[in-house]
Coordinates of C-alpha atoms in Angstrom, one line a residue:
Chain F
M1 CA 7.7 -31.8 0.2
N2 CA 10.5 -30.1 2.0
S3 CA 10.2 -26.6 3.4
R4 CA 11.4 -24.8 0.4
E5 CA 9.1 -26.7 -2.0
R6 CA 6.2 -26.1 0.3
V7 CA 6.7 -22.4 0.5
L8 CA 7.3 -22.0 -3.2
A9 CA 4.3 -24.1 -4.1
A10 CA 2.1 -22.1 -1.7
L11 CA 3.4 -18.8 -3.2
R12 CA 2.2 -20.2 -6.6
R13 CA -1.1 -21.2 -5.0
E14 CA -0.5 -24.8 -5.9
P15 CA -1.4 -27.8 -3.6
V16 CA 0.8 -28.4 -0.6
D17 CA 1.2 -31.3 1.8
R18 CA 0.6 -28.9 4.7
T19 CA 0.3 -25.1 5.0
P20 CA 3.9 -23.6 5.3
V21 CA 4.8 -21.4 8.2
C22 CA 6.5 -18.4 6.9
N23 CA 8.2 -15.2 8.2
P24 CA 8.3 -12.6 5.5
T25 CA 9.4 -9.9 7.8
S26 CA 11.4 -11.0 10.9
V27 CA 11.2 -13.4 13.8
A28 CA 14.4 -12.4 15.5
T29 CA 14.1 -12.3 19.3
V30 CA 16.4 -11.8 22.2
E31 CA 16.1 -15.5 23.2
L32 CA 17.1 -16.5 19.6
M33 CA 20.0 -14.1 19.8
D34 CA 21.2 -15.9 23.0
L35 CA 20.8 -19.3 21.3
S36 CA 22.7 -18.3 18.2
D37 CA 25.2 -16.1 20.1
S38 CA 24.4 -13.4 17.5
Y39 CA 23.0 -10.1 18.8
F40 CA 21.6 -6.8 17.5
P41 CA 23.0 -4.5 16.4
D42 CA 25.9 -6.6 15.0
A43 CA 23.5 -9.2 13.5
N44 CA 22.2 -6.4 11.2
R45 CA 25.7 -5.6 9.9
D46 CA 27.8 -8.7 9.9
P47 CA 26.7 -11.4 7.3
E48 CA 27.9 -14.4 9.4
R49 CA 25.9 -13.3 12.4
M50 CA 22.9 -12.2 10.3
A51 CA 22.8 -15.7 8.7
R52 CA 23.2 -17.4 12.1
L53 CA 20.4 -15.6 13.8
A54 CA 18.1 -15.8 10.8
A55 CA 18.6 -19.6 10.5
T56 CA 17.1 -20.1 14.0
S57 CA 13.6 -19.6 12.5
Y58 CA 14.2 -22.9 10.7
T59 CA 16.4 -24.8 13.1
E60 CA 14.9 -23.7 16.4
L61 CA 11.3 -22.7 15.6
G62 CA 10.5 -25.1 12.8
F63 CA 9.4 -22.4 10.3
D64 CA 9.6 -23.2 6.6
S65 CA 11.5 -20.1 5.6
I66 CA 14.5 -18.0 6.7
M67 CA 14.5 -14.3 6.5
P68 CA 17.9 -12.7 7.2
V69 CA 16.8 -9.0 6.7
F70 CA 15.5 -8.2 10.2
S71 CA 15.0 -4.5 9.7
I72 CA 14.0 -2.1 7.0
I73 CA 17.0 0.2 7.0
Q74 CA 19.5 -1.2 4.6
E75 CA 18.7 0.6 1.4
S76 CA 18.1 3.9 3.2
S77 CA 21.5 3.6 4.9
A78 CA 23.0 3.1 1.5
L79 CA 21.3 6.2 0.1
G80 CA 22.8 8.2 2.9
C81 CA 20.1 8.3 5.7
K82 CA 21.4 8.4 9.3
I83 CA 20.7 5.2 11.1
Q84 CA 20.2 4.7 14.8
W85 CA 21.7 1.2 15.3
E86 CA 20.5 0.6 18.8
Q87 CA 21.4 -2.3 21.1
K88 CA 20.5 -5.9 21.6
D89 CA 16.9 -5.2 22.7
N90 CA 15.9 -2.6 20.1
W91 CA 15.6 -2.4 16.4
P92 CA 17.8 -0.2 14.2
T93 CA 15.8 2.7 12.8
V94 CA 16.2 5.4 10.2
R95 CA 16.4 8.9 11.7
M96 CA 13.5 10.2 9.7
R97 CA 13.7 13.5 11.6
E98 CA 16.9 14.2 9.6
P99 CA 15.7 13.7 6.0
I100 CA 18.2 13.7 3.2
Y101 CA 15.9 14.8 0.4
T102 CA 13.4 17.7 -0.1
E103 CA 13.0 17.6 -3.9
P104 CA 12.9 14.9 -6.6
D105 CA 16.1 16.1 -8.0
D106 CA 17.8 15.4 -4.7
I107 CA 17.3 11.7 -5.4
R108 CA 20.6 10.2 -6.5
I109 CA 21.3 6.5 -6.4
P110 CA 25.1 6.2 -6.0
P111 CA 26.8 4.3 -8.8
D112 CA 28.3 1.9 -6.3
F113 CA 25.0 1.6 -4.4
L114 CA 25.1 -2.2 -4.2
Q115 CA 28.6 -2.2 -2.8
H116 CA 27.4 -0.4 0.4
P117 CA 28.4 -2.6 3.4
D118 CA 24.8 -2.8 4.7
L119 CA 23.6 -4.1 1.3
Q120 CA 26.6 -6.4 0.9
C121 CA 25.8 -7.8 4.4
V122 CA 22.4 -8.9 3.2
L123 CA 23.7 -10.3 -0.1
N124 CA 26.5 -12.3 1.7
A125 CA 24.1 -13.6 4.3
I126 CA 21.8 -14.9 1.6
R127 CA 24.8 -16.6 0.0
I128 CA 25.9 -18.2 3.3
L129 CA 22.4 -19.5 4.0
R130 CA 22.1 -20.9 0.5
K131 CA 25.4 -22.7 0.9
E132 CA 24.5 -24.0 4.3
Y133 CA 20.9 -25.1 3.6
G134 CA 20.9 -25.8 -0.1
N135 CA 17.4 -26.3 -1.3
E136 CA 15.8 -27.6 1.9
V137 CA 14.4 -24.3 3.2
A138 CA 13.0 -21.2 1.5
I139 CA 15.4 -18.2 1.8
I140 CA 13.5 -15.0 1.6
G141 CA 15.1 -11.6 0.9
K142 CA 13.7 -8.1 1.3
T143 CA 13.7 -5.1 -0.9
M144 CA 12.0 -1.9 0.2
G145 CA 9.3 -0.2 -1.9
P146 CA 9.5 3.4 -3.0
W147 CA 6.7 4.6 -0.7
S148 CA 8.6 3.4 2.4
L149 CA 11.9 4.8 1.0
G150 CA 10.0 8.1 0.6
Y151 CA 9.2 8.1 4.4
H152 CA 12.9 7.4 5.2
C153 CA 14.5 9.9 2.8
F154 CA 12.0 12.8 2.9
G155 CA 10.6 12.2 6.5
V156 CA 7.1 10.8 7.0
E157 CA 5.3 14.1 7.5
P158 CA 6.9 16.0 4.6
F159 CA 6.4 13.0 2.3
L160 CA 2.7 12.6 3.2
L161 CA 2.1 16.4 2.9
M162 CA 3.8 16.3 -0.5
S163 CA 1.5 13.5 -1.6
L164 CA -1.4 15.8 -0.9
D165 CA 0.0 19.0 -2.2
D166 CA 1.7 17.8 -5.4
E167 CA 0.8 14.5 -7.0
G168 CA 3.1 15.0 -9.9
K169 CA 6.1 15.6 -7.7
T170 CA 5.3 12.7 -5.5
K171 CA 5.0 10.4 -8.5
L172 CA 8.3 11.6 -9.8
C173 CA 10.0 10.8 -6.5
L174 CA 8.5 7.3 -6.4
D175 CA 9.5 6.7 -10.0
R176 CA 13.1 7.6 -9.2
L177 CA 13.2 5.6 -5.9
K178 CA 11.7 2.5 -7.5
E179 CA 15.1 1.8 -9.1
V180 CA 16.5 1.2 -5.6
T181 CA 13.8 -1.5 -5.2
I182 CA 14.7 -3.1 -8.5
Q183 CA 18.5 -3.0 -8.1
F184 CA 18.5 -4.5 -4.6
G185 CA 15.9 -7.0 -5.5
L186 CA 17.8 -8.3 -8.5
A187 CA 21.0 -8.5 -6.5
Q188 CA 19.3 -10.7 -3.9
L189 CA 17.8 -12.9 -6.6
E190 CA 21.4 -13.3 -8.0
A191 CA 22.7 -14.1 -4.5
G192 CA 20.2 -17.0 -4.1
A193 CA 17.0 -15.7 -2.6
D194 CA 13.9 -17.8 -3.4
A195 CA 11.4 -15.0 -2.9
L196 CA 11.5 -11.3 -1.9
T197 CA 9.4 -9.5 0.6
L198 CA 8.6 -6.0 -0.7
P199 CA 7.4 -3.8 2.2
D200 CA 5.8 -0.6 1.0
H201 CA 4.1 1.1 3.9
A202 CA 1.1 2.7 2.4
T203 CA -0.6 1.4 5.5
G204 CA -4.2 1.5 6.4
D205 CA -3.5 3.6 9.4
L206 CA -1.9 6.3 7.2
V207 CA -3.4 6.5 3.7
S208 CA -6.5 5.3 1.9
G209 CA -7.1 2.5 -0.6
E210 CA -7.6 5.2 -3.2
Y211 CA -4.1 6.5 -2.5
Y212 CA -2.7 3.0 -3.0
A213 CA -4.5 2.8 -6.4
R214 CA -3.3 6.3 -7.4
Y215 CA 0.3 6.1 -6.4
L216 CA 1.4 2.4 -6.1
R217 CA -0.8 -0.1 -8.0
D218 CA 0.9 0.5 -11.4
M219 CA 4.3 0.5 -9.8
H220 CA 3.7 -2.7 -8.0
I221 CA 2.6 -4.3 -11.3
E222 CA 5.9 -3.1 -12.8
F223 CA 7.8 -4.7 -9.9
A224 CA 6.1 -8.0 -10.5
Q225 CA 7.1 -7.8 -14.2
R226 CA 10.7 -6.6 -13.7
L227 CA 11.6 -8.8 -10.7
P228 CA 11.5 -12.5 -11.9
I229 CA 11.0 -14.0 -8.4
P230 CA 8.0 -14.5 -6.2
L231 CA 7.2 -11.1 -4.5
I232 CA 5.5 -10.9 -1.1
L233 CA 4.0 -7.4 -0.7
H234 CA 3.9 -6.3 3.0
I235 CA 1.6 -3.5 4.1
C236 CA 0.6 -3.0 7.7
G237 CA -2.8 -2.0 9.1
R238 CA -6.3 -2.6 7.9
T239 CA -6.0 -3.0 4.2
V240 CA -9.2 -4.6 2.9
D241 CA -9.9 -1.4 1.0
R242 CA -6.9 -2.0 -1.2
M243 CA -6.6 -5.8 -1.3
G244 CA -8.7 -5.9 -4.5
Y245 CA -6.0 -3.7 -6.2
I246 CA -3.2 -5.6 -4.6
A247 CA -4.6 -9.0 -5.8
E248 CA -4.3 -7.7 -9.4
T249 CA -0.6 -6.6 -9.2
G250 CA 0.7 -10.0 -10.3
M251 CA 2.7 -10.3 -7.1
A252 CA 2.8 -13.8 -5.6
A253 CA 1.6 -13.0 -2.1
F254 CA 0.3 -10.3 0.3
H255 CA 1.6 -10.3 3.9
Y256 CA -1.4 -9.0 5.8
D257 CA -2.0 -7.6 9.3
S258 CA -4.2 -8.9 12.1
K259 CA -6.5 -5.9 11.7
N260 CA -8.0 -7.8 8.7
D261 CA -10.3 -10.8 9.2
P262 CA -8.8 -13.8 7.4
A263 CA -12.1 -15.0 5.9
E264 CA -13.0 -11.4 4.8
S265 CA -9.6 -11.0 3.3
M266 CA -9.7 -14.4 1.4
A267 CA -13.1 -13.5 0.0
I268 CA -11.7 -10.2 -1.4
V269 CA -8.5 -11.6 -3.0
K270 CA -10.1 -14.9 -4.1
D271 CA -7.5 -17.0 -6.0
R272 CA -5.6 -14.0 -7.5
I273 CA -2.9 -13.8 -4.9
A274 CA -1.7 -15.9 -1.9
L275 CA -2.2 -14.5 1.6
V276 CA 0.5 -14.7 4.4
G277 CA -0.2 -13.9 8.0
N278 CA -1.7 -12.8 10.2
I279 CA -1.0 -13.7 13.9
N280 CA -1.3 -10.6 16.0
N281 CA 2.1 -9.5 17.4
P282 CA 1.6 -7.2 20.4
E283 CA -1.6 -8.7 21.9
T284 CA -1.1 -12.4 21.1
L285 CA 2.5 -13.4 20.3
F286 CA 4.0 -10.9 22.8
S287 CA 1.4 -10.7 25.5
K288 CA -0.5 -14.0 25.6
G289 CA 0.2 -17.7 25.6
P290 CA 0.3 -20.7 23.2
E291 CA -3.4 -21.3 23.4
E292 CA -4.3 -17.9 22.0
V293 CA -1.6 -18.3 19.3
R294 CA -3.1 -21.6 18.3
R295 CA -6.5 -20.1 18.0
E296 CA -5.2 -17.4 15.6
V297 CA -3.4 -20.0 13.5
Y298 CA -6.6 -22.1 13.3
R299 CA -8.6 -19.0 12.2
N300 CA -6.2 -18.5 9.3
L301 CA -6.2 -22.1 8.3
D302 CA -10.0 -22.3 8.5
A303 CA -10.2 -19.4 6.1
G304 CA -7.8 -21.0 3.7
V305 CA -4.9 -18.6 4.1
N306 CA -1.9 -19.9 2.0
L307 CA 1.0 -19.3 4.4
V308 CA 0.8 -18.8 8.1
G309 CA 3.0 -16.5 10.2
P310 CA 3.2 -13.4 12.4
E311 CA 1.6 -10.3 10.9
C312 CA 4.9 -8.3 10.9
A313 CA 8.3 -8.2 12.5
I314 CA 7.7 -9.4 16.1
P315 CA 8.7 -7.7 19.3
L316 CA 12.2 -8.8 20.3
Q317 CA 10.9 -10.0 23.7
T318 CA 8.4 -12.4 22.2
T319 CA 8.9 -15.9 23.7
I320 CA 10.2 -18.9 21.7
E321 CA 7.3 -20.9 23.2
N322 CA 4.7 -18.8 21.5
L323 CA 6.6 -18.9 18.2
K324 CA 7.1 -22.6 18.3
E325 CA 3.3 -23.0 18.8
I326 CA 2.7 -21.7 15.2
P327 CA 4.2 -24.7 13.4
L328 CA 2.8 -27.1 16.0
A329 CA -0.7 -25.7 15.6
V330 CA -0.4 -25.9 11.8
R331 CA 0.5 -29.6 12.0
D332 CA -2.3 -30.4 14.4
W333 CA -4.8 -28.5 12.2
H334 CA -3.8 -30.6 9.2
K335 CA -4.0 -33.8 11.3
E336 CA -7.6 -32.9 12.3
H337 CA -8.4 -32.1 8.7
V338 CA -7.1 -35.2 6.9
Q339 CA -9.4 -36.1 4.1
Chain V
M1 CA -31.8 22.5 20.2
P2 CA -29.6 24.0 17.4
E3 CA -30.4 23.0 13.8
L4 CA -28.1 22.6 10.8
A5 CA -29.9 25.6 9.2
D6 CA -28.8 27.8 12.1
I7 CA -25.2 27.6 10.8
Q8 CA -24.4 30.4 8.3
N9 CA -21.5 28.8 6.5
E10 CA -22.6 26.5 3.8
F11 CA -19.4 24.5 3.6
L12 CA -19.7 23.7 7.4
R13 CA -23.3 22.8 7.0
Q14 CA -22.4 20.3 4.3
E15 CA -19.5 18.9 6.3
I16 CA -21.7 18.2 9.3
A17 CA -24.5 16.8 7.2
D18 CA -22.1 14.5 5.3
Y19 CA -19.7 13.3 8.0
I20 CA -21.0 13.8 11.5
E21 CA -23.4 10.9 12.1
R22 CA -23.5 10.2 15.9
P23 CA -26.3 12.3 17.4
D24 CA -24.3 13.3 20.5
E25 CA -21.4 14.5 18.4
R26 CA -23.6 16.3 15.9
A27 CA -25.4 18.1 18.8
R28 CA -22.1 19.2 20.3
I29 CA -20.7 20.4 17.0
L30 CA -23.8 22.2 16.0
A31 CA -23.9 23.9 19.4
S32 CA -20.3 25.1 19.0
F33 CA -20.8 26.5 15.5
V34 CA -24.2 28.0 16.1
K35 CA -22.6 30.3 18.6
A36 CA -19.6 31.1 16.4
S37 CA -19.6 34.3 14.4
A38 CA -19.5 34.3 10.6
P39 CA -15.7 35.1 10.4
M40 CA -15.0 32.3 12.9
Q41 CA -17.0 29.9 10.7
T42 CA -15.0 31.0 7.7
I43 CA -11.8 30.2 9.6
A44 CA -13.1 26.8 10.5
A45 CA -14.1 26.0 7.0
A46 CA -10.6 27.0 5.7
L47 CA -9.0 24.8 8.3
I48 CA -11.1 21.8 7.4
E49 CA -10.0 22.3 3.8
G50 CA -6.4 22.5 4.9
K51 CA -5.9 26.0 3.6
N52 CA -3.1 27.1 5.8
K53 CA -2.4 30.5 4.2
V54 CA -6.1 31.4 4.4
V55 CA -6.2 30.4 8.1
D56 CA -3.1 32.4 8.7
Q57 CA -4.5 35.5 7.1
L58 CA -8.0 35.3 8.6
T59 CA -6.7 34.6 12.1
R60 CA -4.5 37.7 11.8
E61 CA -7.3 39.8 10.5
A62 CA -9.7 38.6 13.2
L63 CA -7.3 39.4 16.0
E64 CA -6.6 42.8 14.5
A65 CA -10.3 43.5 14.3
G66 CA -10.5 42.9 18.1
T67 CA -11.8 39.3 18.3
S68 CA -10.3 37.7 21.4
A69 CA -7.6 35.0 20.9
L70 CA -9.7 32.5 22.9
E71 CA -12.7 33.1 20.7
V72 CA -10.6 32.5 17.5
M73 CA -9.1 29.4 19.0
D74 CA -12.3 27.8 20.3
D75 CA -14.8 28.8 17.7
G76 CA -12.5 28.9 14.6
L77 CA -9.7 26.4 15.1
I78 CA -10.7 23.8 17.8
S79 CA -14.2 23.4 16.6
A80 CA -12.9 22.7 13.1
M81 CA -10.4 20.2 14.4
A82 CA -13.2 18.3 16.1
I83 CA -14.8 17.7 12.7
V84 CA -11.4 16.7 11.2
G85 CA -10.9 14.3 14.1
I86 CA -14.2 12.6 13.5
K87 CA -13.7 12.4 9.8
F88 CA -10.3 10.7 10.5
R89 CA -11.8 8.3 13.0
E90 CA -14.4 7.2 10.6
N91 CA -11.9 6.8 7.7
F92 CA -13.4 9.6 5.6
I93 CA -10.0 11.1 5.5
F94 CA -6.5 9.8 6.3
V95 CA -3.2 11.1 7.7
P96 CA -2.1 13.3 4.8
E97 CA -5.4 15.2 5.0
V98 CA -5.2 15.5 8.8
L99 CA -1.6 16.8 8.5
S100 CA -2.8 19.4 6.1
C101 CA -5.5 20.5 8.6
A102 CA -2.9 20.5 11.4
R103 CA -0.6 22.7 9.3
A104 CA -3.5 25.1 8.9
M105 CA -4.2 25.0 12.7
K106 CA -0.5 25.7 13.4
A107 CA -0.7 28.7 11.1
G108 CA -3.6 30.1 13.2
M109 CA -2.1 29.1 16.5
A110 CA 1.2 30.9 15.7
H111 CA -0.8 34.2 16.1
I112 CA -2.8 33.0 19.1
E113 CA -0.2 31.3 21.4
P114 CA 1.8 34.4 22.1
I115 CA -1.3 36.2 23.2
L116 CA -2.5 33.4 25.4
S117 CA 1.0 32.9 27.0
A118 CA 1.1 36.6 27.9
S119 CA -2.4 36.5 29.4
G120 CA -1.4 34.2 32.3
I121 CA -4.3 31.9 32.0
E122 CA -3.8 28.8 34.3
P123 CA -3.5 25.6 32.3
I124 CA -5.9 22.7 33.1
A125 CA -2.9 20.5 34.0
K126 CA 0.6 19.6 32.9
V127 CA 1.0 16.6 30.6
I128 CA 4.3 14.9 29.7
M129 CA 4.1 13.5 26.1
G130 CA 6.6 11.3 24.3
T131 CA 7.1 8.4 21.8
V132 CA 8.5 5.3 23.5
K133 CA 12.1 4.1 23.4
G134 CA 13.2 2.7 20.0
D135 CA 10.4 4.5 18.1
L136 CA 11.1 7.6 16.0
H137 CA 7.5 8.3 14.8
D138 CA 5.8 11.3 16.1
I139 CA 3.0 12.4 13.8
G140 CA 0.2 11.1 16.0
K141 CA 1.9 12.4 19.2
N142 CA 2.3 15.8 17.7
L143 CA -1.3 16.0 16.7
C144 CA -2.3 15.1 20.2
I145 CA 0.0 17.7 21.6
M146 CA -1.5 20.4 19.4
M147 CA -5.0 19.5 20.4
L148 CA -4.1 19.2 24.1
R149 CA -2.5 22.7 24.0
G150 CA -5.5 24.0 22.2
A151 CA -7.7 22.5 25.0
G152 CA -5.8 24.3 27.7
F153 CA -3.2 21.8 28.8
E154 CA 0.5 22.7 29.3
V155 CA 2.4 20.0 27.4
I156 CA 6.0 19.1 27.9
D157 CA 7.1 17.3 24.8
L158 CA 9.9 14.8 25.3
G159 CA 10.0 14.0 21.5
V160 CA 10.8 10.5 20.2
D161 CA 12.8 7.5 21.4
T162 CA 12.0 8.3 25.0
S163 CA 13.5 6.0 27.6
P164 CA 11.5 5.0 30.8
D165 CA 14.1 7.0 32.8
R166 CA 13.4 10.2 30.8
F167 CA 9.6 9.8 31.3
L168 CA 10.2 9.3 35.1
E169 CA 12.5 12.2 35.3
A170 CA 10.1 14.5 33.4
V171 CA 7.1 13.6 35.6
E172 CA 9.1 14.2 38.7
T173 CA 10.7 17.4 37.6
H174 CA 7.5 19.0 36.3
E175 CA 5.2 17.4 38.9
A176 CA 2.9 16.4 36.1
P177 CA -0.2 14.5 37.0
L178 CA -0.6 13.1 33.5
L179 CA 1.7 11.2 31.0
G180 CA 1.0 10.2 27.4
M181 CA 3.0 7.6 25.5
S182 CA 2.8 6.9 21.8
A183 CA 4.1 4.1 19.6
L184 CA 3.6 3.4 15.9
L185 CA 5.4 0.0 15.7
T186 CA 4.2 -3.3 17.0
T187 CA 7.9 -3.9 17.8
T188 CA 8.1 -0.9 20.2
M189 CA 4.7 -1.1 21.8
P190 CA 6.1 -3.4 24.6
N191 CA 8.2 -0.4 25.7
M192 CA 4.9 1.2 27.0
G193 CA 4.7 -1.7 29.5
R194 CA 8.3 -1.3 30.4
T195 CA 7.8 2.4 31.1
I196 CA 4.8 1.7 33.3
E197 CA 6.8 -0.9 35.2
A198 CA 9.5 1.6 35.8
F199 CA 7.0 3.9 37.4
I200 CA 5.9 1.0 39.6
D201 CA 9.5 0.2 40.5
A202 CA 10.1 3.9 41.4
D203 CA 7.0 4.0 43.5
L204 CA 5.5 6.8 41.4
R205 CA 2.7 4.9 39.7
D206 CA 0.1 6.3 42.0
K207 CA 1.2 9.9 41.4
V208 CA 0.6 9.9 37.6
K209 CA -2.2 8.9 35.3
I210 CA -0.8 7.2 32.2
M211 CA -2.5 7.3 28.8
V212 CA -1.3 5.5 25.6
G213 CA -2.1 5.7 21.9
G214 CA -0.7 5.0 18.4
A215 CA -1.9 3.2 15.3
P216 CA -1.4 -0.4 16.5
V217 CA -2.3 0.2 20.1
T218 CA -5.7 -1.0 21.3
Q219 CA -7.8 -0.8 24.4
D220 CA -7.0 -4.4 25.2
F221 CA -3.3 -3.7 24.9
A222 CA -3.5 -0.6 27.1
D223 CA -5.3 -2.7 29.7
E224 CA -2.7 -5.5 29.4
M225 CA 0.1 -3.0 30.0
G226 CA -1.6 -1.4 32.9
A227 CA -2.3 2.0 31.4
D228 CA -5.1 4.2 32.8
G229 CA -6.6 5.0 29.4
Y230 CA -6.3 4.6 25.7
G231 CA -7.1 7.2 23.1
K232 CA -7.7 6.2 19.5
D233 CA -6.9 9.6 18.0
A234 CA -6.1 13.2 19.0
V235 CA -9.8 14.1 19.8
A236 CA -10.1 11.1 22.0
C237 CA -6.8 12.0 23.6
V238 CA -8.1 15.3 24.8
A239 CA -11.3 13.8 26.1
L240 CA -9.3 11.2 28.0
A241 CA -6.8 13.7 29.4
K242 CA -9.7 15.8 30.7
K243 CA -11.4 12.7 32.2
L244 CA -8.2 11.5 33.9
V245 CA -7.5 14.9 35.6
G246 CA -11.1 15.4 36.4
A247 CA -11.6 18.4 34.2
A248 CA -14.9 19.4 32.6
A249 CA -15.3 17.9 29.1

């Protein structure tokens, strides 16, 4: 199996020759920027640089996938949010303190939405990667879910308060914003993406599992039906209280956080959805060494997790040595478990 | 020893019975409500239900009736937020509900703060608070600030996206003995360590106690970064701040 075949098979929960190493969010680091001569913030806005930096996860780290969308700001930028582009050592962010919407009727998806330079950058980067790597490695795109877009466009606090004060209004906002998710997702599929990460930050640290069921479960089922490509849902934090719902959405995989025990999570989702994750970023990949990284990889493999990788976008100062340890540990685990 | 039945307000009795399980916390909360008057208990109940307009009206009426601002703040608002904080910590409620309660507390504090400011009461200590560089999230930090102010601290809020230099400058300018840093993203958490290193480089580390918090932050990470303390939520932040400056809990 090559890397692409391995990732796609794992996303279908079919047998693989070894567990794929996957980065559904981002593994861009300062060291990788130096190696590829492609730096933030330009690597978020120039398709050539974006593709070059993204490819290092395959060429330098030995991961089985490439994810060119390092941040979560593209769609919001195209909708009109102000973006703080930052420098080499920081992530671009949406200025959520300056929201662009207050009411559902404010939501307007521009007719030329997909022509926005920040979306074109992603689409062109996917085309470049597809041309460069053909079918040897899985190219994963990213389309933001409506809950995350709600934070960006309404501001986190106003959006969360709206969700408590007025359920109908909140659902109307989500319903209108979901078209952003669909449009950008389909465009990336057309550009050549093999799978899409769909971050929708109804995180365990912010809202309950009941909230997920109330506001997002049906919408996520709709995404799985309308986007004919494997979808990898990403939600941070402790999420075991909603994994049962998530497993029934029809999405291919759930990218889960280190706050969830791998064995407990696998027991909840059973064989209804693949799990991707969940190496801890701040305490392990950033702060500790290869030995601790290896231990977390083994914990995931012992539990039967389908694709292994960091829990979320990693701190930019994470060392290459720690990241390279993930595929090394996966290979060693499989050697030790040859039947 | 106060009993649940000693509290007049039925809603508060039910809240304590349903959500406050740890004996030490139950004893402390019972003690605070048993001494609270019926109108203060009503304010507390409205706050826990997130009824900001009711809290606004009841606070105004209580002050007009001659209740002291300190009594309304301590017995009505802060005591209620203690229950909210525990419910949040134990996952009985989540951030939207906490925000709703915070909005109600703000409605009450809007009447109380001008009175307290004019009274010239000395703060427990000055605290510099900010979200670290590269991070624009501030809900948790703002909840902590609200609770710290309610507990008697003077807080200088540096807002979001705060560079190590700005933290340094603020601590020096205000001669603050305490600094609190927040981060919501695993990608920005390392900037807590960078800020602490900046204090070491500037030879100021011994002059300030540093506390950290935020959804992905843990005690282990705080220790790794060299912080003096970690608070899981706003209630823990206040207790930690008091401990670090040697104030009575």
